[in-house]
C-alpha cells in the first residue's frame, strides 16, 4: 500500500531564507509526483509536476527533485517571501489503479517578515 | 478558460437530505475525479471518470453517486446526507493519465 509522508508538518522561517520541504513515498510504482499549494479555505494550486523518468523540475523560484528509487522528493523555494505562506502538499500518481493521486498530509509554512 | 468550476461554494444540509455538487471543466479533459478533504485524513478519492459514460469507484465511494454524460460535467450526488459527509469536496481534471491534475476551488459541505 502506498504511503506518502511529509515532514515537517509545520515550518516557520524568516523572509529571505530558502525553504526545503520533504515528501517521501513507500512504493516507487508511480507515474509522476505533483506539488500543490493550498491557501486557507481555498483550492489546490498546482506548482510542479515531475514525471517518474525525470530528476527535477524548475519554475521560477521553485525547484523540485525526485529520487524514485529512494522514494523521496524535495521542493525548494528560494528566497522565501511572506506570500509563500501556505500549506504545501505532495501527491504521487499511482500506476496500480487508474491514476489515483495519493496525497501527503502537507507541510504548513509560515514566512515571517 | 475558466478551468475547473464547482458550485455551490458552501452548502448546509440536514441529515437525510440529498443534493448534487456540480463540477464542470472547459479544457476538454477526459479524466475527472472527486476528492474529499478532512482534517487529519488528507485528500481521499471518492469517484473518478476516464471519459463520458465511464465512471468507477475510488477509495471512499459509499453514500455518493456519479455520472458522466458529457466530457465537461461530472456531478457528485449525495443520496442521503450524513454528518460523516461533512467535508470539503474538490473536483479535479486531467487531459491524460500521466498529465498534471487541475483542481476546482472546492465546495464546503456541512451536514447537521
mmCIF file with all atom_site columns, C-alpha atoms in Angstrom:
data_model
loop_
_atom_site.group_PDB
_atom_site.id
_atom_site.type_symbol
_atom_site.label_atom_id
_atom_site.label_alt_id
_atom_site.label_comp_id
_atom_site.label_asym_id
_atom_site.label_entity_id
_atom_site.label_seq_id
_atom_site.pdbx_PDB_ins_code
_atom_site.Cartn_x
_atom_site.Cartn_y
_atom_site.Cartn_z
_atom_site.occupancy
_atom_site.B_iso_or_equiv
_atom_site.pdbx_formal_charge
_atom_site.auth_seq_id
_atom_site.auth_comp_id
_atom_site.auth_asym_id
_atom_site.auth_atom_id
_atom_site.pdbx_PDB_model_num
ATOM 1   C CA . UNK A 1 1   ? 0.000   0.000  0.000   1.00 0.00 ? 1   UNK A CA 1
ATOM 2   C CA . UNK A 1 2   ? 1.332   3.424  -0.936  1.00 0.00 ? 2   UNK A CA 1
ATOM 3   C CA . UNK A 1 3   ? 2.036   5.770  1.961   1.00 0.00 ? 3   UNK A CA 1
ATOM 4   C CA . UNK A 1 4   ? 3.014   9.400  1.399   1.00 0.00 ? 4   UNK A CA 1
ATOM 5   C CA . UNK A 1 5   ? 4.635   11.302 4.249   1.00 0.00 ? 5   UNK A CA 1
ATOM 6   C CA . UNK A 1 6   ? 5.549   14.947 4.552   1.00 0.00 ? 6   UNK A CA 1
ATOM 7   C CA . UNK A 1 7   ? 7.939   16.106 7.237   1.00 0.00 ? 7   UNK A CA 1
ATOM 8   C CA . UNK A 1 8   ? 7.863   18.521 8.940   1.00 0.00 ? 8   UNK A CA 1
ATOM 9   C CA . UNK A 1 9   ? 4.152   19.105 9.431   1.00 0.00 ? 9   UNK A CA 1
ATOM 10  C CA . UNK A 1 10  ? 4.805   22.793 10.055  1.00 0.00 ? 10  UNK A CA 1
ATOM 11  C CA . UNK A 1 11  ? 7.671   25.177 9.369   1.00 0.00 ? 11  UNK A CA 1
ATOM 12  C CA . UNK A 1 12  ? 8.325   28.820 10.152  1.00 0.00 ? 12  UNK A CA 1
ATOM 13  C CA . UNK A 1 13  ? 11.150  30.771 8.514   1.00 0.00 ? 13  UNK A CA 1
ATOM 14  C CA . UNK A 1 14  ? 12.150  34.432 8.277   1.00 0.00 ? 14  UNK A CA 1
ATOM 15  C CA . UNK A 1 15  ? 11.700  36.169 4.955   1.00 0.00 ? 15  UNK A CA 1
ATOM 16  C CA . UNK A 1 16  ? 14.595  35.623 2.580   1.00 0.00 ? 16  UNK A CA 1
ATOM 17  C CA . UNK A 1 17  ? 15.538  32.172 3.791   1.00 0.00 ? 17  UNK A CA 1
ATOM 18  C CA . UNK A 1 18  ? 15.327  29.200 1.457   1.00 0.00 ? 18  UNK A CA 1
ATOM 19  C CA . UNK A 1 19  ? 12.556  26.706 2.126   1.00 0.00 ? 19  UNK A CA 1
ATOM 20  C CA . UNK A 1 20  ? 13.126  22.945 1.920   1.00 0.00 ? 20  UNK A CA 1
ATOM 21  C CA . UNK A 1 21  ? 10.045  20.724 2.004   1.00 0.00 ? 21  UNK A CA 1
ATOM 22  C CA . UNK A 1 22  ? 10.271  16.951 2.046   1.00 0.00 ? 22  UNK A CA 1
ATOM 23  C CA . UNK A 1 23  ? 7.992   14.257 0.674   1.00 0.00 ? 23  UNK A CA 1
ATOM 24  C CA . UNK A 1 24  ? 8.566   10.521 0.923   1.00 0.00 ? 24  UNK A CA 1
ATOM 25  C CA . UNK A 1 25  ? 6.608   7.625  -0.548  1.00 0.00 ? 25  UNK A CA 1
ATOM 26  C CA . UNK A 1 26  ? 6.819   3.892  0.011   1.00 0.00 ? 26  UNK A CA 1
ATOM 27  C CA . UNK A 1 27  ? 6.081   2.444  -3.435  1.00 0.00 ? 27  UNK A CA 1
ATOM 28  C CA . UNK A 1 28  ? 8.133   3.526  -6.440  1.00 0.00 ? 28  UNK A CA 1
ATOM 29  C CA . UNK A 1 29  ? 5.467   2.353  -8.931  1.00 0.00 ? 29  UNK A CA 1
ATOM 30  C CA . UNK A 1 30  ? 4.334   5.865  -9.801  1.00 0.00 ? 30  UNK A CA 1
ATOM 31  C CA . UNK A 1 31  ? 3.649   7.785  -12.996 1.00 0.00 ? 31  UNK A CA 1
ATOM 32  C CA . UNK A 1 32  ? 4.608   11.124 -11.514 1.00 0.00 ? 32  UNK A CA 1
ATOM 33  C CA . UNK A 1 33  ? 4.679   13.327 -8.428  1.00 0.00 ? 33  UNK A CA 1
ATOM 34  C CA . UNK A 1 34  ? 2.922   16.658 -8.180  1.00 0.00 ? 34  UNK A CA 1
ATOM 35  C CA . UNK A 1 35  ? 3.439   19.516 -5.711  1.00 0.00 ? 35  UNK A CA 1
ATOM 36  C CA . UNK A 1 36  ? 0.488   21.711 -4.780  1.00 0.00 ? 36  UNK A CA 1
ATOM 37  C CA . UNK A 1 37  ? -0.035  24.843 -2.752  1.00 0.00 ? 37  UNK A CA 1
ATOM 38  C CA . UNK A 1 38  ? -3.204  25.370 -0.706  1.00 0.00 ? 38  UNK A CA 1
ATOM 39  C CA . UNK A 1 39  ? -4.138  28.663 0.916   1.00 0.00 ? 39  UNK A CA 1
ATOM 40  C CA . UNK A 1 40  ? -6.550  28.583 3.870   1.00 0.00 ? 40  UNK A CA 1
ATOM 41  C CA . UNK A 1 41  ? -10.114 27.898 2.717   1.00 0.00 ? 41  UNK A CA 1
ATOM 42  C CA . UNK A 1 42  ? -9.039  27.661 -0.915  1.00 0.00 ? 42  UNK A CA 1
ATOM 43  C CA . UNK A 1 43  ? -8.477  25.016 -3.543  1.00 0.00 ? 43  UNK A CA 1
ATOM 44  C CA . UNK A 1 44  ? -5.238  23.378 -4.645  1.00 0.00 ? 44  UNK A CA 1
ATOM 45  C CA . UNK A 1 45  ? -2.904  25.187 -6.996  1.00 0.00 ? 45  UNK A CA 1
ATOM 46  C CA . UNK A 1 46  ? -0.507  23.012 -8.953  1.00 0.00 ? 46  UNK A CA 1
ATOM 47  C CA . UNK A 1 47  ? 3.120   24.120 -8.602  1.00 0.00 ? 47  UNK A CA 1
ATOM 48  C CA . UNK A 1 48  ? 5.246   21.478 -10.309 1.00 0.00 ? 48  UNK A CA 1
ATOM 49  C CA . UNK A 1 49  ? 4.790   18.077 -11.897 1.00 0.00 ? 49  UNK A CA 1
ATOM 50  C CA . UNK A 1 50  ? 7.714   15.649 -12.135 1.00 0.00 ? 50  UNK A CA 1
ATOM 51  C CA . UNK A 1 51  ? 7.339   12.575 -14.316 1.00 0.00 ? 51  UNK A CA 1
ATOM 52  C CA . UNK A 1 52  ? 8.806   9.334  -12.947 1.00 0.00 ? 52  UNK A CA 1
ATOM 53  C CA . UNK A 1 53  ? 11.594  9.438  -15.561 1.00 0.00 ? 53  UNK A CA 1
ATOM 54  C CA . UNK A 1 54  ? 12.692  12.952 -14.531 1.00 0.00 ? 54  UNK A CA 1
ATOM 55  C CA . UNK A 1 55  ? 15.068  14.002 -11.770 1.00 0.00 ? 55  UNK A CA 1
ATOM 56  C CA . UNK A 1 56  ? 13.922  17.587 -11.302 1.00 0.00 ? 56  UNK A CA 1
ATOM 57  C CA . UNK A 1 57  ? 11.664  20.392 -12.469 1.00 0.00 ? 57  UNK A CA 1
ATOM 58  C CA . UNK A 1 58  ? 12.067  24.129 -12.069 1.00 0.00 ? 58  UNK A CA 1
ATOM 59  C CA . UNK A 1 59  ? 9.672   27.043 -12.231 1.00 0.00 ? 59  UNK A CA 1
ATOM 60  C CA . UNK A 1 60  ? 10.908  30.457 -11.160 1.00 0.00 ? 60  UNK A CA 1
ATOM 61  C CA . UNK A 1 61  ? 11.979  30.287 -7.512  1.00 0.00 ? 61  UNK A CA 1
ATOM 62  C CA . UNK A 1 62  ? 10.702  26.727 -7.206  1.00 0.00 ? 62  UNK A CA 1
ATOM 63  C CA . UNK A 1 63  ? 12.727  23.600 -7.809  1.00 0.00 ? 63  UNK A CA 1
ATOM 64  C CA . UNK A 1 64  ? 11.534  20.061 -7.175  1.00 0.00 ? 64  UNK A CA 1
ATOM 65  C CA . UNK A 1 65  ? 13.680  16.950 -7.248  1.00 0.00 ? 65  UNK A CA 1
ATOM 66  C CA . UNK A 1 66  ? 12.641  13.321 -7.457  1.00 0.00 ? 66  UNK A CA 1
ATOM 67  C CA . UNK A 1 67  ? 14.583  10.223 -6.428  1.00 0.00 ? 67  UNK A CA 1
ATOM 68  C CA . UNK A 1 68  ? 12.201  7.416  -7.279  1.00 0.00 ? 68  UNK A CA 1
ATOM 69  C CA . UNK A 1 69  ? 14.490  4.630  -6.111  1.00 0.00 ? 69  UNK A CA 1
ATOM 70  C CA . UNK A 1 70  ? 14.675  6.036  -2.591  1.00 0.00 ? 70  UNK A CA 1
ATOM 71  C CA . UNK A 1 71  ? 11.063  7.243  -2.612  1.00 0.00 ? 71  UNK A CA 1
ATOM 72  C CA . UNK A 1 72  ? 11.839  10.907 -1.986  1.00 0.00 ? 72  UNK A CA 1
ATOM 73  C CA . UNK A 1 73  ? 11.032  14.297 -3.420  1.00 0.00 ? 73  UNK A CA 1
ATOM 74  C CA . UNK A 1 74  ? 12.145  17.703 -2.206  1.00 0.00 ? 74  UNK A CA 1
ATOM 75  C CA . UNK A 1 75  ? 10.616  21.080 -3.005  1.00 0.00 ? 75  UNK A CA 1
ATOM 76  C CA . UNK A 1 76  ? 12.985  24.040 -2.724  1.00 0.00 ? 76  UNK A CA 1
ATOM 77  C CA . UNK A 1 77  ? 11.653  27.576 -2.620  1.00 0.00 ? 77  UNK A CA 1
ATOM 78  C CA . UNK A 1 78  ? 14.404  30.154 -2.949  1.00 0.00 ? 78  UNK A CA 1
ATOM 79  C CA . UNK A 1 79  ? 14.400  33.482 -1.126  1.00 0.00 ? 79  UNK A CA 1
ATOM 80  C CA . UNK A 1 80  ? 11.080  32.963 0.633   1.00 0.00 ? 80  UNK A CA 1
ATOM 81  C CA . UNK A 1 81  ? 8.508   35.759 0.865   1.00 0.00 ? 81  UNK A CA 1
ATOM 82  C CA . UNK A 1 82  ? 5.513   36.254 3.190   1.00 0.00 ? 82  UNK A CA 1
ATOM 83  C CA . UNK A 1 83  ? 3.293   35.451 0.191   1.00 0.00 ? 83  UNK A CA 1
ATOM 84  C CA . UNK A 1 84  ? 4.746   31.930 0.190   1.00 0.00 ? 84  UNK A CA 1
ATOM 85  C CA . UNK A 1 85  ? 2.906   31.230 3.454   1.00 0.00 ? 85  UNK A CA 1
ATOM 86  C CA . UNK A 1 86  ? 0.544   28.342 2.716   1.00 0.00 ? 86  UNK A CA 1
ATOM 87  C CA . UNK A 1 87  ? 0.204   24.580 3.067   1.00 0.00 ? 87  UNK A CA 1
ATOM 88  C CA . UNK A 1 88  ? 2.227   22.586 0.565   1.00 0.00 ? 88  UNK A CA 1
ATOM 89  C CA . UNK A 1 89  ? 1.025   19.153 -0.468  1.00 0.00 ? 89  UNK A CA 1
ATOM 90  C CA . UNK A 1 90  ? 2.761   16.480 -2.462  1.00 0.00 ? 90  UNK A CA 1
ATOM 91  C CA . UNK A 1 91  ? 0.874   13.741 -4.286  1.00 0.00 ? 91  UNK A CA 1
ATOM 92  C CA . UNK A 1 92  ? 2.002   10.681 -6.227  1.00 0.00 ? 92  UNK A CA 1
ATOM 93  C CA . UNK A 1 93  ? 0.060   9.271  -9.134  1.00 0.00 ? 93  UNK A CA 1
ATOM 94  C CA . UNK A 1 94  ? -0.034  5.527  -8.743  1.00 0.00 ? 94  UNK A CA 1
ATOM 95  C CA . UNK A 1 95  ? 0.289   3.000  -11.567 1.00 0.00 ? 95  UNK A CA 1
ATOM 96  C CA . UNK A 1 96  ? -1.690  0.275  -9.801  1.00 0.00 ? 96  UNK A CA 1
ATOM 97  C CA . UNK A 1 97  ? -5.061  1.926  -10.361 1.00 0.00 ? 97  UNK A CA 1
ATOM 98  C CA . UNK A 1 98  ? -6.478  4.371  -12.871 1.00 0.00 ? 98  UNK A CA 1
ATOM 99  C CA . UNK A 1 99  ? -4.055  7.005  -11.718 1.00 0.00 ? 99  UNK A CA 1
ATOM 100 C CA . UNK A 1 100 ? -5.361  7.975  -8.344  1.00 0.00 ? 100 UNK A CA 1
ATOM 101 C CA . UNK A 1 101 ? -3.437  10.744 -6.608  1.00 0.00 ? 101 UNK A CA 1
ATOM 102 C CA . UNK A 1 102 ? -2.179  9.668  -3.196  1.00 0.00 ? 102 UNK A CA 1
ATOM 103 C CA . UNK A 1 103 ? -1.653  12.768 -1.055  1.00 0.00 ? 103 UNK A CA 1
ATOM 104 C CA . UNK A 1 104 ? 0.601   13.527 1.840   1.00 0.00 ? 104 UNK A CA 1
ATOM 105 C CA . UNK A 1 105 ? -0.824  15.412 4.832   1.00 0.00 ? 105 UNK A CA 1
ATOM 106 C CA . UNK A 1 106 ? 1.013   18.593 3.895   1.00 0.00 ? 106 UNK A CA 1
ATOM 107 C CA . UNK A 1 107 ? 3.548   20.986 5.387   1.00 0.00 ? 107 UNK A CA 1
ATOM 108 C CA . UNK A 1 108 ? 2.163   24.260 6.737   1.00 0.00 ? 108 UNK A CA 1
ATOM 109 C CA . UNK A 1 109 ? 4.637   27.059 6.018   1.00 0.00 ? 109 UNK A CA 1
ATOM 110 C CA . UNK A 1 110 ? 4.756   30.494 7.627   1.00 0.00 ? 110 UNK A CA 1
ATOM 111 C CA . UNK A 1 111 ? 7.211   33.073 6.306   1.00 0.00 ? 111 UNK A CA 1
ATOM 112 C CA . UNK A 1 112 ? 7.637   35.942 8.768   1.00 0.00 ? 112 UNK A CA 1
ATOM 113 C CA . UNK A 1 113 ? 8.518   39.452 7.552   1.00 0.00 ? 113 UNK A CA 1
ATOM 114 C CA . UNK B 2 1   ? -10.608 29.193 -19.956 1.00 0.00 ? 1   UNK B CA 1
ATOM 115 C CA . UNK B 2 2   ? -12.433 29.124 -16.653 1.00 0.00 ? 2   UNK B CA 1
ATOM 116 C CA . UNK B 2 3   ? -10.632 25.874 -15.744 1.00 0.00 ? 3   UNK B CA 1
ATOM 117 C CA . UNK B 2 4   ? -12.444 23.660 -13.233 1.00 0.00 ? 4   UNK B CA 1
ATOM 118 C CA . UNK B 2 5   ? -15.504 25.243 -11.660 1.00 0.00 ? 5   UNK B CA 1
ATOM 119 C CA . UNK B 2 6   ? -17.574 23.978 -8.748  1.00 0.00 ? 6   UNK B CA 1
ATOM 120 C CA . UNK B 2 7   ? -20.928 25.020 -7.360  1.00 0.00 ? 7   UNK B CA 1
ATOM 121 C CA . UNK B 2 8   ? -22.052 25.753 -4.761  1.00 0.00 ? 8   UNK B CA 1
ATOM 122 C CA . UNK B 2 9   ? -19.133 27.117 -2.700  1.00 0.00 ? 9   UNK B CA 1
ATOM 123 C CA . UNK B 2 10  ? -20.911 26.412 0.582   1.00 0.00 ? 10  UNK B CA 1
ATOM 124 C CA . UNK B 2 11  ? -23.846 24.189 1.494   1.00 0.00 ? 11  UNK B CA 1
ATOM 125 C CA . UNK B 2 12  ? -25.591 23.192 4.718   1.00 0.00 ? 12  UNK B CA 1
ATOM 126 C CA . UNK B 2 13  ? -27.784 20.106 4.665   1.00 0.00 ? 13  UNK B CA 1
ATOM 127 C CA . UNK B 2 14  ? -29.866 18.298 7.212   1.00 0.00 ? 14  UNK B CA 1
ATOM 128 C CA . UNK B 2 15  ? -29.320 14.585 7.782   1.00 0.00 ? 15  UNK B CA 1
ATOM 129 C CA . UNK B 2 16  ? -31.204 12.574 5.171   1.00 0.00 ? 16  UNK B CA 1
ATOM 130 C CA . UNK B 2 17  ? -31.391 15.296 2.554   1.00 0.00 ? 17  UNK B CA 1
ATOM 131 C CA . UNK B 2 18  ? -29.963 14.740 -0.891  1.00 0.00 ? 18  UNK B CA 1
ATOM 132 C CA . UNK B 2 19  ? -28.130 17.144 -3.151  1.00 0.00 ? 19  UNK B CA 1
ATOM 133 C CA . UNK B 2 20  ? -25.831 17.365 -6.147  1.00 0.00 ? 20  UNK B CA 1
ATOM 134 C CA . UNK B 2 21  ? -22.433 19.052 -6.185  1.00 0.00 ? 21  UNK B CA 1
ATOM 135 C CA . UNK B 2 22  ? -21.678 20.401 -9.624  1.00 0.00 ? 22  UNK B CA 1
ATOM 136 C CA . UNK B 2 23  ? -18.305 20.256 -11.383 1.00 0.00 ? 23  UNK B CA 1
ATOM 137 C CA . UNK B 2 24  ? -17.507 21.480 -14.863 1.00 0.00 ? 24  UNK B CA 1
ATOM 138 C CA . UNK B 2 25  ? -14.324 21.958 -16.881 1.00 0.00 ? 25  UNK B CA 1
ATOM 139 C CA . UNK B 2 26  ? -13.808 23.726 -20.187 1.00 0.00 ? 26  UNK B CA 1
ATOM 140 C CA . UNK B 2 27  ? -10.430 22.233 -21.070 1.00 0.00 ? 27  UNK B CA 1
ATOM 141 C CA . UNK B 2 28  ? -11.783 19.146 -22.874 1.00 0.00 ? 28  UNK B CA 1
ATOM 142 C CA . UNK B 2 29  ? -10.147 16.868 -20.299 1.00 0.00 ? 29  UNK B CA 1
ATOM 143 C CA . UNK B 2 30  ? -11.016 13.190 -20.418 1.00 0.00 ? 30  UNK B CA 1
ATOM 144 C CA . UNK B 2 31  ? -10.201 12.401 -16.798 1.00 0.00 ? 31  UNK B CA 1
ATOM 145 C CA . UNK B 2 32  ? -12.204 13.836 -13.932 1.00 0.00 ? 32  UNK B CA 1
ATOM 146 C CA . UNK B 2 33  ? -12.369 12.918 -10.276 1.00 0.00 ? 33  UNK B CA 1
ATOM 147 C CA . UNK B 2 34  ? -13.855 13.845 -6.914  1.00 0.00 ? 34  UNK B CA 1
ATOM 148 C CA . UNK B 2 35  ? -11.872 14.072 -3.670  1.00 0.00 ? 35  UNK B CA 1
ATOM 149 C CA . UNK B 2 36  ? -12.884 14.925 -0.148  1.00 0.00 ? 36  UNK B CA 1
ATOM 150 C CA . UNK B 2 37  ? -10.556 16.655 2.290   1.00 0.00 ? 37  UNK B CA 1
ATOM 151 C CA . UNK B 2 38  ? -10.876 16.081 6.016   1.00 0.00 ? 38  UNK B CA 1
ATOM 152 C CA . UNK B 2 39  ? -8.603  17.251 8.842   1.00 0.00 ? 39  UNK B CA 1
ATOM 153 C CA . UNK B 2 40  ? -6.104  14.537 9.704   1.00 0.00 ? 40  UNK B CA 1
ATOM 154 C CA . UNK B 2 41  ? -7.197  12.374 6.737   1.00 0.00 ? 41  UNK B CA 1
ATOM 155 C CA . UNK B 2 42  ? -5.826  14.355 3.832   1.00 0.00 ? 42  UNK B CA 1
ATOM 156 C CA . UNK B 2 43  ? -7.492  14.132 0.431   1.00 0.00 ? 43  UNK B CA 1
ATOM 157 C CA . UNK B 2 44  ? -9.217  10.888 -0.486  1.00 0.00 ? 44  UNK B CA 1
ATOM 158 C CA . UNK B 2 45  ? -10.612 9.807  -3.837  1.00 0.00 ? 45  UNK B CA 1
ATOM 159 C CA . UNK B 2 46  ? -14.395 9.290  -3.977  1.00 0.00 ? 46  UNK B CA 1
ATOM 160 C CA . UNK B 2 47  ? -15.153 8.538  -7.654  1.00 0.00 ? 47  UNK B CA 1
ATOM 161 C CA . UNK B 2 48  ? -13.447 9.094  -10.965 1.00 0.00 ? 48  UNK B CA 1
ATOM 162 C CA . UNK B 2 49  ? -14.201 9.037  -14.689 1.00 0.00 ? 49  UNK B CA 1
ATOM 163 C CA . UNK B 2 50  ? -11.951 8.268  -17.634 1.00 0.00 ? 50  UNK B CA 1
ATOM 164 C CA . UNK B 2 51  ? -14.372 9.688  -20.198 1.00 0.00 ? 51  UNK B CA 1
ATOM 165 C CA . UNK B 2 52  ? -18.024 10.357 -20.943 1.00 0.00 ? 52  UNK B CA 1
ATOM 166 C CA . UNK B 2 53  ? -20.117 7.369  -19.915 1.00 0.00 ? 53  UNK B CA 1
ATOM 167 C CA . UNK B 2 54  ? -17.322 5.722  -17.876 1.00 0.00 ? 54  UNK B CA 1
ATOM 168 C CA . UNK B 2 55  ? -17.075 6.044  -14.102 1.00 0.00 ? 55  UNK B CA 1
ATOM 169 C CA . UNK B 2 56  ? -15.582 3.987  -11.296 1.00 0.00 ? 56  UNK B CA 1
ATOM 170 C CA . UNK B 2 57  ? -15.229 4.000  -7.530  1.00 0.00 ? 57  UNK B CA 1
ATOM 171 C CA . UNK B 2 58  ? -12.334 5.414  -5.594  1.00 0.00 ? 58  UNK B CA 1
ATOM 172 C CA . UNK B 2 59  ? -11.422 4.601  -2.004  1.00 0.00 ? 59  UNK B CA 1
ATOM 173 C CA . UNK B 2 60  ? -14.426 6.193  -0.203  1.00 0.00 ? 60  UNK B CA 1
ATOM 174 C CA . UNK B 2 61  ? -17.434 5.843  -2.570  1.00 0.00 ? 61  UNK B CA 1
ATOM 175 C CA . UNK B 2 62  ? -20.172 4.876  -0.101  1.00 0.00 ? 62  UNK B CA 1
ATOM 176 C CA . UNK B 2 63  ? -23.043 7.354  0.028   1.00 0.00 ? 63  UNK B CA 1
ATOM 177 C CA . UNK B 2 64  ? -22.110 9.027  -3.258  1.00 0.00 ? 64  UNK B CA 1
ATOM 178 C CA . UNK B 2 65  ? -23.148 8.569  -6.888  1.00 0.00 ? 65  UNK B CA 1
ATOM 179 C CA . UNK B 2 66  ? -21.665 9.997  -10.063 1.00 0.00 ? 66  UNK B CA 1
ATOM 180 C CA . UNK B 2 67  ? -22.448 10.033 -13.756 1.00 0.00 ? 67  UNK B CA 1
ATOM 181 C CA . UNK B 2 68  ? -20.661 11.472 -16.769 1.00 0.00 ? 68  UNK B CA 1
ATOM 182 C CA . UNK B 2 69  ? -22.974 12.215 -19.658 1.00 0.00 ? 69  UNK B CA 1
ATOM 183 C CA . UNK B 2 70  ? -20.698 14.848 -21.216 1.00 0.00 ? 70  UNK B CA 1
ATOM 184 C CA . UNK B 2 71  ? -16.961 15.488 -21.264 1.00 0.00 ? 71  UNK B CA 1
ATOM 185 C CA . UNK B 2 72  ? -17.450 18.806 -19.473 1.00 0.00 ? 72  UNK B CA 1
ATOM 186 C CA . UNK B 2 73  ? -19.579 17.855 -16.472 1.00 0.00 ? 73  UNK B CA 1
ATOM 187 C CA . UNK B 2 74  ? -19.075 15.438 -13.594 1.00 0.00 ? 74  UNK B CA 1
ATOM 188 C CA . UNK B 2 75  ? -21.700 15.919 -10.851 1.00 0.00 ? 75  UNK B CA 1
ATOM 189 C CA . UNK B 2 76  ? -21.455 14.234 -7.448  1.00 0.00 ? 76  UNK B CA 1
ATOM 190 C CA . UNK B 2 77  ? -24.715 13.192 -5.814  1.00 0.00 ? 77  UNK B CA 1
ATOM 191 C CA . UNK B 2 78  ? -25.195 12.689 -2.093  1.00 0.00 ? 78  UNK B CA 1
ATOM 192 C CA . UNK B 2 79  ? -28.058 10.245 -1.772  1.00 0.00 ? 79  UNK B CA 1
ATOM 193 C CA . UNK B 2 80  ? -28.959 10.681 1.903   1.00 0.00 ? 80  UNK B CA 1
ATOM 194 C CA . UNK B 2 81  ? -26.633 13.096 3.673   1.00 0.00 ? 81  UNK B CA 1
ATOM 195 C CA . UNK B 2 82  ? -24.983 12.031 6.936   1.00 0.00 ? 82  UNK B CA 1
ATOM 196 C CA . UNK B 2 83  ? -22.885 14.080 9.386   1.00 0.00 ? 83  UNK B CA 1
ATOM 197 C CA . UNK B 2 84  ? -19.869 11.947 8.367   1.00 0.00 ? 84  UNK B CA 1
ATOM 198 C CA . UNK B 2 85  ? -20.094 13.575 4.934   1.00 0.00 ? 85  UNK B CA 1
ATOM 199 C CA . UNK B 2 86  ? -19.268 16.974 6.370   1.00 0.00 ? 86  UNK B CA 1
ATOM 200 C CA . UNK B 2 87  ? -16.136 17.826 4.426   1.00 0.00 ? 87  UNK B CA 1
ATOM 201 C CA . UNK B 2 88  ? -14.614 19.947 1.712   1.00 0.00 ? 88  UNK B CA 1
ATOM 202 C CA . UNK B 2 89  ? -15.139 18.436 -1.733  1.00 0.00 ? 89  UNK B CA 1
ATOM 203 C CA . UNK B 2 90  ? -12.773 19.016 -4.633  1.00 0.00 ? 90  UNK B CA 1
ATOM 204 C CA . UNK B 2 91  ? -13.230 18.167 -8.262  1.00 0.00 ? 91  UNK B CA 1
ATOM 205 C CA . UNK B 2 92  ? -10.164 17.648 -10.467 1.00 0.00 ? 92  UNK B CA 1
ATOM 206 C CA . UNK B 2 93  ? -9.481  17.068 -14.136 1.00 0.00 ? 93  UNK B CA 1
ATOM 207 C CA . UNK B 2 94  ? -6.562  15.983 -16.278 1.00 0.00 ? 94  UNK B CA 1
ATOM 208 C CA . UNK B 2 95  ? -6.112  15.665 -20.062 1.00 0.00 ? 95  UNK B CA 1
ATOM 209 C CA . UNK B 2 96  ? -4.358  12.303 -19.912 1.00 0.00 ? 96  UNK B CA 1
ATOM 210 C CA . UNK B 2 97  ? -3.498  9.702  -17.311 1.00 0.00 ? 97  UNK B CA 1
ATOM 211 C CA . UNK B 2 98  ? 0.045   10.885 -16.649 1.00 0.00 ? 98  UNK B CA 1
ATOM 212 C CA . UNK B 2 99  ? -0.570  14.605 -17.021 1.00 0.00 ? 99  UNK B CA 1
ATOM 213 C CA . UNK B 2 100 ? -0.949  17.311 -14.418 1.00 0.00 ? 100 UNK B CA 1
ATOM 214 C CA . UNK B 2 101 ? -4.218  17.432 -12.468 1.00 0.00 ? 101 UNK B CA 1
ATOM 215 C CA . UNK B 2 102 ? -6.124  20.667 -12.070 1.00 0.00 ? 102 UNK B CA 1
ATOM 216 C CA . UNK B 2 103 ? -8.372  21.240 -9.083  1.00 0.00 ? 103 UNK B CA 1
ATOM 217 C CA . UNK B 2 104 ? -11.506 23.308 -8.630  1.00 0.00 ? 104 UNK B CA 1
ATOM 218 C CA . UNK B 2 105 ? -11.982 25.770 -5.738  1.00 0.00 ? 105 UNK B CA 1
ATOM 219 C CA . UNK B 2 106 ? -13.958 23.298 -3.636  1.00 0.00 ? 106 UNK B CA 1
ATOM 220 C CA . UNK B 2 107 ? -17.382 23.014 -2.009  1.00 0.00 ? 107 UNK B CA 1
ATOM 221 C CA . UNK B 2 108 ? -17.578 23.208 1.768   1.00 0.00 ? 108 UNK B CA 1
ATOM 222 C CA . UNK B 2 109 ? -20.423 20.963 2.921   1.00 0.00 ? 109 UNK B CA 1
ATOM 223 C CA . UNK B 2 110 ? -21.852 20.784 6.439   1.00 0.00 ? 110 UNK B CA 1
ATOM 224 C CA . UNK B 2 111 ? -24.401 18.134 7.377   1.00 0.00 ? 111 UNK B CA 1
ATOM 225 C CA . UNK B 2 112 ? -26.267 18.744 10.630  1.00 0.00 ? 112 UNK B CA 1
#
